[in-house]
mmCIF file of C-alpha atoms and ligand atoms in Angstrom:
data_model
loop_
_atom_site.group_PDB
_atom_site.id
_atom_site.type_symbol
_atom_site.label_atom_id
_atom_site.label_comp_id
_atom_site.label_asym_id
_atom_site.label_seq_id
_atom_site.Cartn_x
_atom_site.Cartn_y
_atom_site.Cartn_z
ATOM 1 C CA UNK A 212 0.251 0.144 0.189
ATOM 2 C CA UNK A 213 1.375 3.453 -0.868
ATOM 3 C CA UNK A 214 1.665 6.272 1.454
ATOM 4 C CA UNK A 215 -1.469 8.382 0.055
ATOM 5 C CA UNK A 216 -0.879 11.995 -0.515
ATOM 6 C CA UNK A 217 -1.418 13.122 3.025
ATOM 7 C CA UNK A 218 1.442 10.326 4.211
ATOM 8 C CA UNK A 219 3.736 11.680 1.584
ATOM 9 C CA UNK A 220 3.480 15.023 2.710
ATOM 10 C CA UNK A 221 3.908 13.929 6.452
ATOM 11 C CA UNK A 222 6.866 12.313 5.532
ATOM 12 C CA UNK A 223 8.451 14.589 3.370
ATOM 13 C CA UNK A 224 7.956 17.157 6.396
ATOM 14 C CA UNK A 225 9.412 15.015 8.780
ATOM 15 C CA UNK A 226 12.577 14.692 6.650
ATOM 16 C CA UNK A 227 12.525 18.140 6.431
ATOM 17 C CA UNK A 228 12.615 18.708 10.205
ATOM 18 C CA UNK A 229 15.158 16.173 10.598
ATOM 19 C CA UNK A 230 17.392 18.128 7.869
ATOM 20 C CA UNK A 231 17.017 21.332 9.802
ATOM 21 C CA UNK A 232 17.918 19.492 12.964
ATOM 22 C CA UNK A 233 20.492 18.014 11.371
ATOM 23 C CA UNK A 234 21.547 21.433 10.309
ATOM 24 C CA UNK A 235 21.592 23.233 13.385
ATOM 25 C CA UNK A 236 23.745 20.337 14.926
ATOM 26 C CA UNK A 237 26.351 20.967 12.164
ATOM 27 C CA UNK A 238 26.039 24.279 12.638
ATOM 28 C CA UNK A 239 26.527 23.581 16.282
ATOM 29 C CA UNK A 240 29.362 21.290 16.237
ATOM 30 C CA UNK A 241 31.118 23.718 13.453
ATOM 31 C CA UNK A 242 30.911 26.594 16.046
ATOM 32 C CA UNK A 243 32.218 24.525 18.658
ATOM 33 C CA UNK A 244 35.365 23.878 16.350
ATOM 34 C CA UNK A 245 36.067 27.724 16.040
ATOM 35 C CA UNK A 246 38.867 29.243 17.692
ATOM 36 C CA UNK A 247 38.398 32.706 18.197
ATOM 37 C CA UNK A 248 42.402 33.488 18.813
ATOM 38 C CA UNK A 249 43.557 31.640 15.717
ATOM 39 C CA UNK A 250 44.975 34.326 13.789
ATOM 40 C CA UNK A 251 45.123 34.954 9.898
ATOM 41 C CA UNK A 252 47.304 37.593 10.009
ATOM 42 C CA UNK A 253 49.035 38.492 6.527
ATOM 43 C CA UNK A 254 50.232 42.014 4.785
ATOM 44 C CA UNK A 255 47.988 42.230 2.313
ATOM 45 C CA UNK A 256 50.432 44.064 -0.043
ATOM 46 C CA UNK A 257 51.250 41.427 -2.523
ATOM 47 C CA UNK A 258 48.551 39.987 -5.018
ATOM 48 C CA UNK A 259 48.003 35.771 -4.330
ATOM 49 C CA UNK A 260 48.882 35.588 -8.261
ATOM 50 C CA UNK A 261 52.529 37.297 -7.193
ATOM 51 C CA UNK A 262 52.807 35.669 -3.727
ATOM 52 C CA UNK A 263 52.547 32.488 -5.278
ATOM 53 C CA UNK A 264 54.420 33.159 -8.108
ATOM 54 C CA UNK A 265 57.004 33.837 -5.903
ATOM 55 C CA UNK A 266 57.169 30.019 -4.425
ATOM 56 C CA UNK A 267 56.975 29.162 -8.537
ATOM 57 C CA UNK A 268 53.154 28.472 -7.811
ATOM 58 C CA UNK A 269 50.621 29.380 -10.549
ATOM 59 C CA UNK A 270 47.378 30.781 -9.167
ATOM 60 C CA UNK A 271 44.108 31.822 -10.871
ATOM 61 C CA UNK A 272 40.084 31.563 -10.951
ATOM 62 C CA UNK A 273 37.425 30.527 -12.869
ATOM 63 C CA UNK A 274 35.237 32.679 -14.363
ATOM 64 C CA UNK A 275 32.792 33.667 -17.066
ATOM 65 C CA UNK A 276 32.352 36.160 -20.002
ATOM 66 C CA UNK A 277 29.433 37.811 -18.755
ATOM 67 C CA UNK A 278 30.564 38.217 -15.193
ATOM 68 C CA UNK A 279 33.975 40.355 -16.781
ATOM 69 C CA UNK A 280 31.602 42.385 -18.986
ATOM 70 C CA UNK A 281 29.338 43.359 -16.380
ATOM 71 C CA UNK A 282 31.438 44.332 -13.618
ATOM 72 C CA UNK A 283 34.672 46.228 -14.686
ATOM 73 C CA UNK A 284 35.708 46.292 -10.916
ATOM 74 C CA UNK A 285 35.529 42.501 -10.884
ATOM 75 C CA UNK A 286 37.563 42.458 -13.863
ATOM 76 C CA UNK A 287 39.838 44.663 -12.500
ATOM 77 C CA UNK A 288 40.021 42.406 -9.376
ATOM 78 C CA UNK A 289 40.720 39.452 -11.223
ATOM 79 C CA UNK A 290 43.751 40.736 -13.324
ATOM 80 C CA UNK A 291 45.631 41.813 -10.126
ATOM 81 C CA UNK A 292 44.897 38.574 -8.359
ATOM 82 C CA UNK A 293 44.968 36.266 -10.800
ATOM 83 C CA UNK A 294 47.862 34.591 -13.073
ATOM 84 C CA UNK A 295 45.355 32.192 -15.328
ATOM 85 C CA UNK A 296 41.844 32.421 -16.142
ATOM 86 C CA UNK A 297 39.857 28.820 -16.426
ATOM 87 C CA UNK A 298 36.707 28.765 -17.946
ATOM 88 C CA UNK A 299 33.665 27.998 -16.036
ATOM 89 C CA UNK A 300 31.113 27.508 -18.078
ATOM 90 C CA UNK A 301 31.692 28.837 -21.373
ATOM 91 C CA UNK A 302 33.659 25.756 -23.127
ATOM 92 C CA UNK A 303 30.706 23.580 -21.950
ATOM 93 C CA UNK A 304 29.524 21.700 -25.123
ATOM 94 C CA UNK A 305 26.031 23.392 -24.574
ATOM 95 C CA UNK A 306 27.486 26.529 -25.061
ATOM 96 C CA UNK A 307 29.755 26.190 -28.389
ATOM 97 C CA UNK A 308 28.255 23.376 -29.926
ATOM 98 C CA UNK A 309 24.621 24.316 -31.017
ATOM 99 C CA UNK A 310 24.454 21.432 -33.142
ATOM 100 C CA UNK A 311 26.708 17.915 -34.152
ATOM 101 C CA UNK A 312 28.426 20.159 -37.401
ATOM 102 C CA UNK A 313 28.245 23.756 -35.592
ATOM 103 C CA UNK A 314 30.571 25.319 -33.586
ATOM 104 C CA UNK A 315 29.973 28.984 -32.143
ATOM 105 C CA UNK A 316 33.207 30.443 -30.668
ATOM 106 C CA UNK A 317 31.723 33.872 -30.173
ATOM 107 C CA UNK A 318 31.628 34.183 -26.174
ATOM 108 C CA UNK A 319 34.706 31.794 -25.776
ATOM 109 C CA UNK A 320 37.035 33.705 -28.177
ATOM 110 C CA UNK A 321 36.372 36.975 -26.567
ATOM 111 C CA UNK A 322 36.985 35.288 -22.843
ATOM 112 C CA UNK A 323 40.216 34.098 -24.540
ATOM 113 C CA UNK A 324 41.229 37.420 -25.937
ATOM 114 C CA UNK A 325 40.648 38.636 -22.339
ATOM 115 C CA UNK A 326 43.252 36.460 -21.353
ATOM 116 C CA UNK A 327 45.829 37.399 -23.942
ATOM 117 C CA UNK A 328 45.035 41.090 -23.347
ATOM 118 C CA UNK A 329 46.081 40.836 -19.787
ATOM 119 C CA UNK A 330 48.610 38.619 -19.558
ATOM 120 C CA UNK A 331 46.747 35.759 -17.707
ATOM 121 C CA UNK A 332 47.146 32.293 -18.720
ATOM 122 C CA UNK A 333 44.176 30.393 -20.657
ATOM 123 C CA UNK A 334 43.044 26.927 -18.805
ATOM 124 C CA UNK A 335 40.408 24.941 -20.979
ATOM 125 C CA UNK A 336 37.679 23.491 -18.824
ATOM 126 C CA UNK A 337 36.375 21.142 -19.921
ATOM 127 C CA UNK A 338 36.641 19.241 -23.198
ATOM 128 C CA UNK A 339 34.931 15.645 -22.434
ATOM 129 C CA UNK A 340 32.344 15.675 -19.508
ATOM 130 C CA UNK A 341 29.116 13.639 -19.310
ATOM 131 C CA UNK A 342 26.923 15.824 -17.391
ATOM 132 C CA UNK A 343 23.509 15.784 -18.768
ATOM 133 C CA UNK A 344 23.166 19.875 -17.295
ATOM 134 C CA UNK A 345 26.308 20.426 -19.973
ATOM 135 C CA UNK A 346 25.548 19.238 -22.973
ATOM 136 C CA UNK A 347 23.671 20.619 -25.760
ATOM 137 C CA UNK A 348 19.926 18.654 -25.836
ATOM 138 C CA UNK A 349 20.601 17.099 -29.401
ATOM 139 C CA UNK A 350 24.200 15.270 -27.678
ATOM 140 C CA UNK A 351 21.913 13.824 -25.216
ATOM 141 C CA UNK A 352 19.122 12.491 -27.474
ATOM 142 C CA UNK A 353 21.497 11.279 -30.079
ATOM 143 C CA UNK A 354 24.910 10.169 -28.960
ATOM 144 C CA UNK A 355 25.615 6.654 -28.999
ATOM 145 C CA UNK A 356 28.287 4.159 -30.607
ATOM 146 C CA UNK A 357 27.481 5.048 -34.256
ATOM 147 C CA UNK A 358 28.155 8.722 -33.774
ATOM 148 C CA UNK A 359 30.381 9.165 -30.519
ATOM 149 C CA UNK A 360 34.097 8.442 -32.017
ATOM 150 C CA UNK A 361 33.506 11.087 -34.533
ATOM 151 C CA UNK A 362 31.566 13.919 -32.257
ATOM 152 C CA UNK A 363 34.575 13.156 -29.599
ATOM 153 C CA UNK A 364 37.586 13.591 -32.080
ATOM 154 C CA UNK A 365 36.131 16.623 -33.880
ATOM 155 C CA UNK A 366 35.089 18.191 -30.924
ATOM 156 C CA UNK A 367 38.730 17.893 -28.992
ATOM 157 C CA UNK A 368 40.321 18.409 -32.328
ATOM 158 C CA UNK A 369 38.413 21.700 -33.367
ATOM 159 C CA UNK A 370 38.856 23.027 -29.779
ATOM 160 C CA UNK A 371 42.175 22.562 -28.958
ATOM 161 C CA UNK A 372 43.370 23.562 -32.456
ATOM 162 C CA UNK A 373 41.923 27.077 -32.058
ATOM 163 C CA UNK A 374 44.019 28.070 -29.202
ATOM 164 C CA UNK A 375 46.709 25.639 -29.770
ATOM 165 C CA UNK A 376 50.279 27.038 -28.579
ATOM 166 C CA UNK A 377 48.279 29.759 -26.523
ATOM 167 C CA UNK A 378 47.033 27.212 -23.717
ATOM 168 C CA UNK A 379 48.203 26.574 -20.472
ATOM 169 C CA UNK A 380 46.156 23.463 -20.069
ATOM 170 C CA UNK A 381 43.039 21.400 -20.784
ATOM 171 C CA UNK A 382 41.084 19.444 -18.477
ATOM 172 C CA UNK A 383 40.449 16.529 -21.221
ATOM 173 C CA UNK A 384 38.633 14.921 -19.273
ATOM 174 C CA UNK A 385 36.544 15.702 -16.099
ATOM 175 C CA UNK A 386 35.023 13.370 -13.858
ATOM 176 C CA UNK A 387 35.197 9.741 -15.200
ATOM 177 C CA UNK A 388 35.267 8.043 -11.908
ATOM 178 C CA UNK A 389 32.530 6.626 -10.089
ATOM 179 C CA UNK A 390 32.958 3.177 -8.183
ATOM 180 C CA UNK A 391 29.376 3.737 -6.673
ATOM 181 C CA UNK A 392 28.444 2.451 -10.687
ATOM 182 C CA UNK A 393 30.060 -1.100 -9.633
ATOM 183 C CA UNK A 394 32.513 -1.304 -12.142
ATOM 184 C CA UNK A 395 35.640 -3.378 -11.687
ATOM 185 C CA UNK A 396 37.773 -0.649 -13.244
ATOM 186 C CA UNK A 397 35.870 2.152 -11.191
ATOM 187 C CA UNK A 398 34.680 4.442 -14.197
ATOM 188 C CA UNK A 399 31.416 6.276 -14.228
ATOM 189 C CA UNK A 400 29.194 4.179 -16.575
ATOM 190 C CA UNK A 401 28.777 7.216 -18.432
ATOM 191 C CA UNK A 402 27.525 8.247 -21.835
ATOM 192 C CA UNK A 403 30.487 8.544 -23.688
ATOM 193 C CA UNK A 404 31.663 4.983 -21.510
ATOM 194 C CA UNK A 405 28.479 3.063 -22.956
ATOM 195 C CA UNK A 406 28.900 4.564 -26.348
ATOM 196 C CA UNK A 407 32.725 4.202 -26.656
ATOM 197 C CA UNK A 408 33.919 1.728 -23.894
ATOM 198 C CA UNK A 409 36.759 3.025 -21.506
ATOM 199 C CA UNK A 410 39.389 3.597 -23.933
ATOM 200 C CA UNK A 411 36.988 7.380 -24.939
ATOM 201 C CA UNK A 412 39.653 8.569 -22.354
ATOM 202 C CA UNK A 413 42.664 7.734 -23.531
ATOM 203 C CA UNK A 414 41.276 8.344 -27.172
ATOM 204 C CA UNK A 415 40.622 12.107 -26.154
ATOM 205 C CA UNK A 416 44.087 12.451 -24.776
ATOM 206 C CA UNK A 417 45.849 11.681 -27.858
ATOM 207 C CA UNK A 418 43.430 13.646 -29.747
ATOM 208 C CA UNK A 419 44.566 16.932 -27.509
ATOM 209 C CA UNK A 420 48.530 15.868 -27.725
ATOM 210 C CA UNK A 421 48.048 15.371 -31.346
ATOM 211 C CA UNK A 422 46.529 18.760 -32.198
ATOM 212 C CA UNK A 423 48.126 20.803 -29.236
ATOM 213 C CA UNK A 424 51.732 19.411 -28.229
ATOM 214 C CA UNK A 425 52.618 22.264 -25.951
ATOM 215 C CA UNK A 426 49.453 22.047 -23.839
ATOM 216 C CA UNK A 427 49.414 20.506 -20.277
ATOM 217 C CA UNK A 428 46.506 17.690 -20.572
ATOM 218 C CA UNK A 429 44.958 17.043 -17.337
ATOM 219 C CA UNK A 430 42.599 14.558 -15.732
ATOM 220 C CA UNK A 431 40.128 16.109 -13.599
ATOM 221 C CA UNK A 432 38.033 14.789 -10.788
ATOM 222 C CA UNK A 433 36.437 15.661 -7.393
ATOM 223 C CA UNK A 434 35.667 13.130 -4.351
ATOM 224 C CA UNK A 435 39.265 13.241 -3.430
ATOM 225 C CA UNK A 436 40.107 14.864 -0.184
ATOM 226 C CA UNK A 437 38.639 12.919 2.787
ATOM 227 C CA UNK A 438 39.090 10.310 5.097
ATOM 228 C CA UNK A 439 35.744 8.823 3.956
ATOM 229 C CA UNK A 440 35.226 5.289 2.436
ATOM 230 C CA UNK A 441 33.390 7.004 -0.921
ATOM 231 C CA UNK A 442 36.585 9.489 -1.106
ATOM 232 C CA UNK A 443 38.926 6.572 -0.199
ATOM 233 C CA UNK A 444 37.075 4.390 -3.559
ATOM 234 C CA UNK A 445 37.594 7.262 -5.367
ATOM 235 C CA UNK A 446 41.299 7.629 -4.662
ATOM 236 C CA UNK A 447 42.009 3.894 -5.192
ATOM 237 C CA UNK A 448 40.135 4.269 -8.454
ATOM 238 C CA UNK A 449 41.778 7.356 -9.957
ATOM 239 C CA UNK A 450 45.449 6.161 -9.120
ATOM 240 C CA UNK A 451 44.189 2.815 -11.019
ATOM 241 C CA UNK A 452 42.957 4.814 -13.790
ATOM 242 C CA UNK A 453 46.144 6.909 -13.906
ATOM 243 C CA UNK A 454 48.377 3.998 -13.836
ATOM 244 C CA UNK A 455 46.166 2.099 -16.822
ATOM 245 C CA UNK A 456 46.888 4.971 -18.785
ATOM 246 C CA UNK A 457 50.597 5.569 -18.380
ATOM 247 C CA UNK A 458 50.991 1.986 -18.836
ATOM 248 C CA UNK A 459 49.197 2.147 -22.249
ATOM 249 C CA UNK A 460 51.585 5.651 -22.863
ATOM 250 C CA UNK A 461 48.439 7.911 -22.877
ATOM 251 C CA UNK A 462 49.874 11.363 -22.954
ATOM 252 C CA UNK A 463 48.200 12.567 -19.321
ATOM 253 C CA UNK A 464 50.571 14.951 -17.725
ATOM 254 C CA UNK A 465 48.506 15.843 -14.401
ATOM 255 C CA UNK A 466 46.004 15.273 -12.140
ATOM 256 C CA UNK A 467 43.092 18.029 -11.280
ATOM 257 C CA UNK A 468 42.101 17.684 -7.917
ATOM 258 C CA UNK A 469 38.560 19.425 -7.627
ATOM 259 C CA UNK A 470 38.834 20.839 -4.345
ATOM 260 C CA UNK A 471 35.552 21.816 -2.904
ATOM 261 C CA UNK A 472 35.916 21.592 0.496
ATOM 262 C CA UNK A 473 33.719 21.395 3.689
ATOM 263 C CA UNK A 474 34.121 23.963 6.083
ATOM 264 C CA UNK A 475 34.201 21.817 9.108
ATOM 265 C CA UNK A 476 36.614 20.005 7.593
ATOM 266 C CA UNK A 477 36.462 17.397 10.481
ATOM 267 C CA UNK A 478 37.414 14.061 8.011
ATOM 268 C CA UNK A 479 40.611 15.697 6.617
ATOM 269 C CA UNK A 480 43.144 13.428 7.387
ATOM 270 C CA UNK A 481 46.625 14.722 6.255
ATOM 271 C CA UNK A 482 48.748 11.686 6.064
ATOM 272 C CA UNK A 483 46.467 10.368 3.880
ATOM 273 C CA UNK A 484 46.255 13.340 1.662
ATOM 274 C CA UNK A 485 49.819 13.433 1.487
ATOM 275 C CA UNK A 486 50.035 9.749 0.658
ATOM 276 C CA UNK A 487 47.819 10.095 -2.294
ATOM 277 C CA UNK A 488 49.549 13.100 -3.397
ATOM 278 C CA UNK A 489 53.077 11.159 -3.366
ATOM 279 C CA UNK A 490 51.494 8.225 -5.236
ATOM 280 C CA UNK A 491 50.287 10.627 -7.685
ATOM 281 C CA UNK A 492 53.917 12.309 -8.103
ATOM 282 C CA UNK A 493 55.636 8.859 -8.477
ATOM 283 C CA UNK A 494 53.256 8.460 -11.331
ATOM 284 C CA UNK A 495 55.387 11.168 -12.959
ATOM 285 C CA UNK A 496 52.250 13.332 -12.604
ATOM 286 C CA UNK A 497 52.055 17.266 -11.553
ATOM 287 C CA UNK A 498 49.014 18.020 -9.784
ATOM 288 C CA UNK A 499 46.645 20.868 -9.951
ATOM 289 C CA UNK A 500 44.657 21.924 -6.852
ATOM 290 C CA UNK A 501 41.575 22.972 -9.223
ATOM 291 C CA UNK A 502 37.684 24.190 -8.308
ATOM 292 C CA UNK A 503 39.296 25.078 -4.906
ATOM 293 C CA UNK A 504 35.991 26.677 -2.618
ATOM 294 C CA UNK A 505 35.091 25.708 0.767
ATOM 295 C CA UNK A 506 31.080 25.623 1.523
ATOM 296 C CA UNK A 507 29.705 27.257 4.484
ATOM 297 C CA UNK A 508 26.210 25.850 4.055
ATOM 298 C CA UNK A 509 26.466 24.405 7.202
ATOM 299 C CA UNK A 510 27.805 27.198 9.219
ATOM 300 C CA UNK A 511 26.517 29.384 11.739
ATOM 301 C CA UNK A 512 24.955 32.468 10.441
ATOM 302 C CA UNK A 513 27.353 34.617 12.400
ATOM 303 C CA UNK A 514 29.856 36.281 9.925
ATOM 304 C CA UNK A 515 32.656 36.283 11.937
ATOM 305 C CA UNK A 516 32.750 32.689 13.129
ATOM 306 C CA UNK A 517 31.694 31.898 9.581
ATOM 307 C CA UNK A 518 34.281 33.583 7.831
ATOM 308 C CA UNK A 519 37.175 31.817 10.336
ATOM 309 C CA UNK A 520 35.498 28.649 10.098
ATOM 310 C CA UNK A 521 36.137 29.022 6.116
ATOM 311 C CA UNK A 522 39.402 30.573 6.401
ATOM 312 C CA UNK A 523 41.077 27.659 8.418
ATOM 313 C CA UNK A 524 39.202 25.254 6.091
ATOM 314 C CA UNK A 525 41.664 26.803 3.529
ATOM 315 C CA UNK A 526 44.796 27.089 5.551
ATOM 316 C CA UNK A 527 44.743 23.963 6.684
ATOM 317 C CA UNK A 528 44.152 22.250 3.504
ATOM 318 C CA UNK A 529 46.564 23.883 1.298
ATOM 319 C CA UNK A 530 49.153 24.015 4.169
ATOM 320 C CA UNK A 531 49.182 20.402 3.420
ATOM 321 C CA UNK A 532 48.981 19.831 -0.038
ATOM 322 C CA UNK A 533 51.463 22.533 -0.986
ATOM 323 C CA UNK A 534 54.183 20.659 0.759
ATOM 324 C CA UNK A 535 54.041 18.216 -2.115
ATOM 325 C CA UNK A 536 56.509 19.727 -4.525
ATOM 326 C CA UNK A 537 54.045 18.088 -7.669
ATOM 327 C CA UNK A 538 51.375 20.412 -6.878
ATOM 328 C CA UNK A 539 52.125 23.131 -9.115
ATOM 329 C CA UNK A 540 48.884 25.320 -9.492
ATOM 330 C CA UNK A 541 46.040 26.480 -6.885
ATOM 331 C CA UNK A 542 42.529 27.316 -8.659
ATOM 332 C CA UNK A 543 39.473 28.965 -6.865
ATOM 333 C CA UNK A 544 36.376 28.305 -8.495
ATOM 334 C CA UNK A 545 35.512 31.775 -8.577
ATOM 335 C CA UNK A 546 36.837 34.752 -7.319
ATOM 336 C CA UNK A 547 34.492 36.787 -5.447
ATOM 337 C CA UNK A 548 31.092 35.185 -3.241
ATOM 338 C CA UNK A 549 28.482 36.247 -5.328
ATOM 339 C CA UNK A 550 29.188 34.451 -8.144
ATOM 340 C CA UNK A 551 29.952 31.130 -6.923
ATOM 341 C CA UNK A 552 28.046 27.943 -7.861
ATOM 342 C CA UNK A 553 27.377 27.071 -4.488
ATOM 343 C CA UNK A 554 25.305 30.102 -3.852
ATOM 344 C CA UNK A 555 22.300 28.221 -5.918
ATOM 345 C CA UNK A 556 24.374 24.544 -5.592
ATOM 346 C CA UNK A 557 24.306 24.686 -1.914
ATOM 347 C CA UNK A 558 22.041 27.820 -0.961
ATOM 348 C CA UNK A 559 21.947 28.060 2.953
ATOM 349 C CA UNK A 560 18.771 27.494 4.818
ATOM 350 C CA UNK A 561 19.025 30.772 6.942
ATOM 351 C CA UNK A 562 18.818 32.523 2.959
ATOM 352 C CA UNK A 563 22.004 34.155 4.027
ATOM 353 C CA UNK A 564 24.366 34.483 1.145
ATOM 354 C CA UNK A 565 26.905 31.918 1.036
ATOM 355 C CA UNK A 566 30.566 33.528 1.494
ATOM 356 C CA UNK A 567 33.015 30.363 -0.026
ATOM 357 C CA UNK A 568 35.740 32.790 -1.829
ATOM 358 C CA UNK A 569 38.502 34.553 -1.280
ATOM 359 C CA UNK A 570 36.681 37.671 -2.074
ATOM 360 C CA UNK A 571 33.247 39.365 -0.802
ATOM 361 C CA UNK A 572 30.306 41.210 -2.262
ATOM 362 C CA UNK A 573 32.133 44.355 -2.647
ATOM 363 C CA UNK A 574 35.344 42.635 -3.704
ATOM 364 C CA UNK A 575 37.259 43.300 -0.573
ATOM 365 C CA UNK A 576 39.524 40.411 0.563
ATOM 366 C CA UNK A 577 38.386 37.932 3.553
ATOM 367 C CA UNK A 578 39.991 35.891 5.959
ATOM 368 C CA UNK A 579 39.765 33.335 3.523
ATOM 369 C CA UNK A 580 42.303 35.626 1.083
ATOM 370 C CA UNK A 581 44.748 35.464 4.202
ATOM 371 C CA UNK A 582 44.480 32.085 4.796
ATOM 372 C CA UNK A 583 45.616 31.494 0.910
ATOM 373 C CA UNK A 584 47.810 34.306 1.305
ATOM 374 C CA UNK A 585 49.259 32.294 4.332
ATOM 375 C CA UNK A 586 49.737 28.963 2.788
ATOM 376 C CA UNK A 587 51.565 30.382 -0.171
ATOM 377 C CA UNK A 588 54.079 32.315 2.102
ATOM 378 C CA UNK A 589 54.651 28.832 4.057
ATOM 379 C CA UNK A 590 54.828 27.082 1.184
ATOM 380 C CA UNK A 591 58.258 25.543 0.261
ATOM 381 C CA UNK A 592 59.298 26.954 -3.341
ATOM 382 C CA UNK A 593 59.354 25.092 -6.384
HETATM 383 C C1 XIL B 252 29.563 24.224 -11.447
HETATM 384 C C2 XIL B 252 29.910 25.413 -12.432
HETATM 385 O O1 XIL B 252 30.077 26.717 -11.288
HETATM 386 C C3 XIL B 252 28.676 26.011 -13.458
HETATM 387 O O2 XIL B 252 28.707 27.306 -14.045
HETATM 388 C C4 XIL B 252 28.345 25.161 -14.662
HETATM 389 O O3 XIL B 252 27.979 25.226 -15.623
HETATM 390 C C5 XIL B 252 28.509 23.294 -14.076
HETATM 391 O O4 XIL B 252 28.774 23.472 -13.136
HETATM 392 N N1 XIL B 252 32.429 19.980 -10.896
HETATM 393 C C6 XIL B 252 32.870 20.827 -12.256
HETATM 394 C C7 XIL B 252 32.448 22.352 -12.577
HETATM 395 O O5 XIL B 252 34.020 20.402 -12.809
HETATM 396 O O6 XIL B 252 32.154 22.540 -13.962
HETATM 397 C C8 XIL B 252 31.327 22.606 -11.667
HETATM 398 O O7 XIL B 252 30.779 23.814 -12.054
HETATM 399 C C9 XIL B 252 31.080 22.151 -10.000
HETATM 400 C C10 XIL B 252 31.783 20.892 -9.834
#
């Protein structure tokens, strides 16, 4: 027997109040881990990009053309702080491939031109990614064994060729791993995999390398940071994939570790993280800290406490990962709070705006900025 409409609403209501309860509990625990005496003192003379460069590191952020165009002060800030620009959205298939045989580079070219005009490196995210939301409807409806190889090769070749010789790095394949799909190799049972088998990853890298031998080719994935079984399984699967790619001669040069952190960071285990980074480095790969932000989703409303906990998560994480010499870059996913995807992907239940990034809504640096600056200052030089 089903629950019936009333029963169902009741169940939802119970779930909601349970969620709210767990939210309060989280906020309470977070508050308890706050250390009001912790200092994030640092001078603010030097921008993050310059501080990173002083250590041989690269710092930058992801952004979108319309944000730079709509707000010249934001564009100025971006140029002051960053040395590399990553395409947050404008390179997605939905944006540049309106039809199977048609590309539209109008927006992407302007974003690229912005990097050239302001002496920023250009980093492309991402060439092959399964996520339905970023794919054009025609592709979602038609991708299959008959056309997938041609579409993949044509896409990677056309896009990489357009900026060849002028690209710092490509996220060639994004998020190909999901051990919970149950495959022995830990790969996600994505529409690319279904159409082409596991070798679609190798194919994408080979075409990218052939088209632009100068760009750094990156495999980028998430869920690799915490000491929880799901992340442990993802780390294992990632290493397995990278080993397999290396063994078959796939031109992969680096791992991008998406670092969507949680402000409590209770499950962060420095030893495990260091060991994972070392394992990747032992494969002769570089490591990029990509998509860095700290969700304040479950933190208390109080701004001072919230900003301090976010800053603590930044510094605790970066101080560990930057000890590994194979880590060569740190990239925020957005630069100022109101533009962060977390404001829509993880809205706060108190309806306050999220504060996951180094700059606030007035483009002023926050404690998170200090935390990143301190981590760069304390990092061993490359
Ligand atoms: C988010 C972006 O911020 C959006 O603008 C985009 O369209 C989709 O989602 N992992 C990724 C990013 O690799 O591309 C995602 O970005 C966040 C999760």
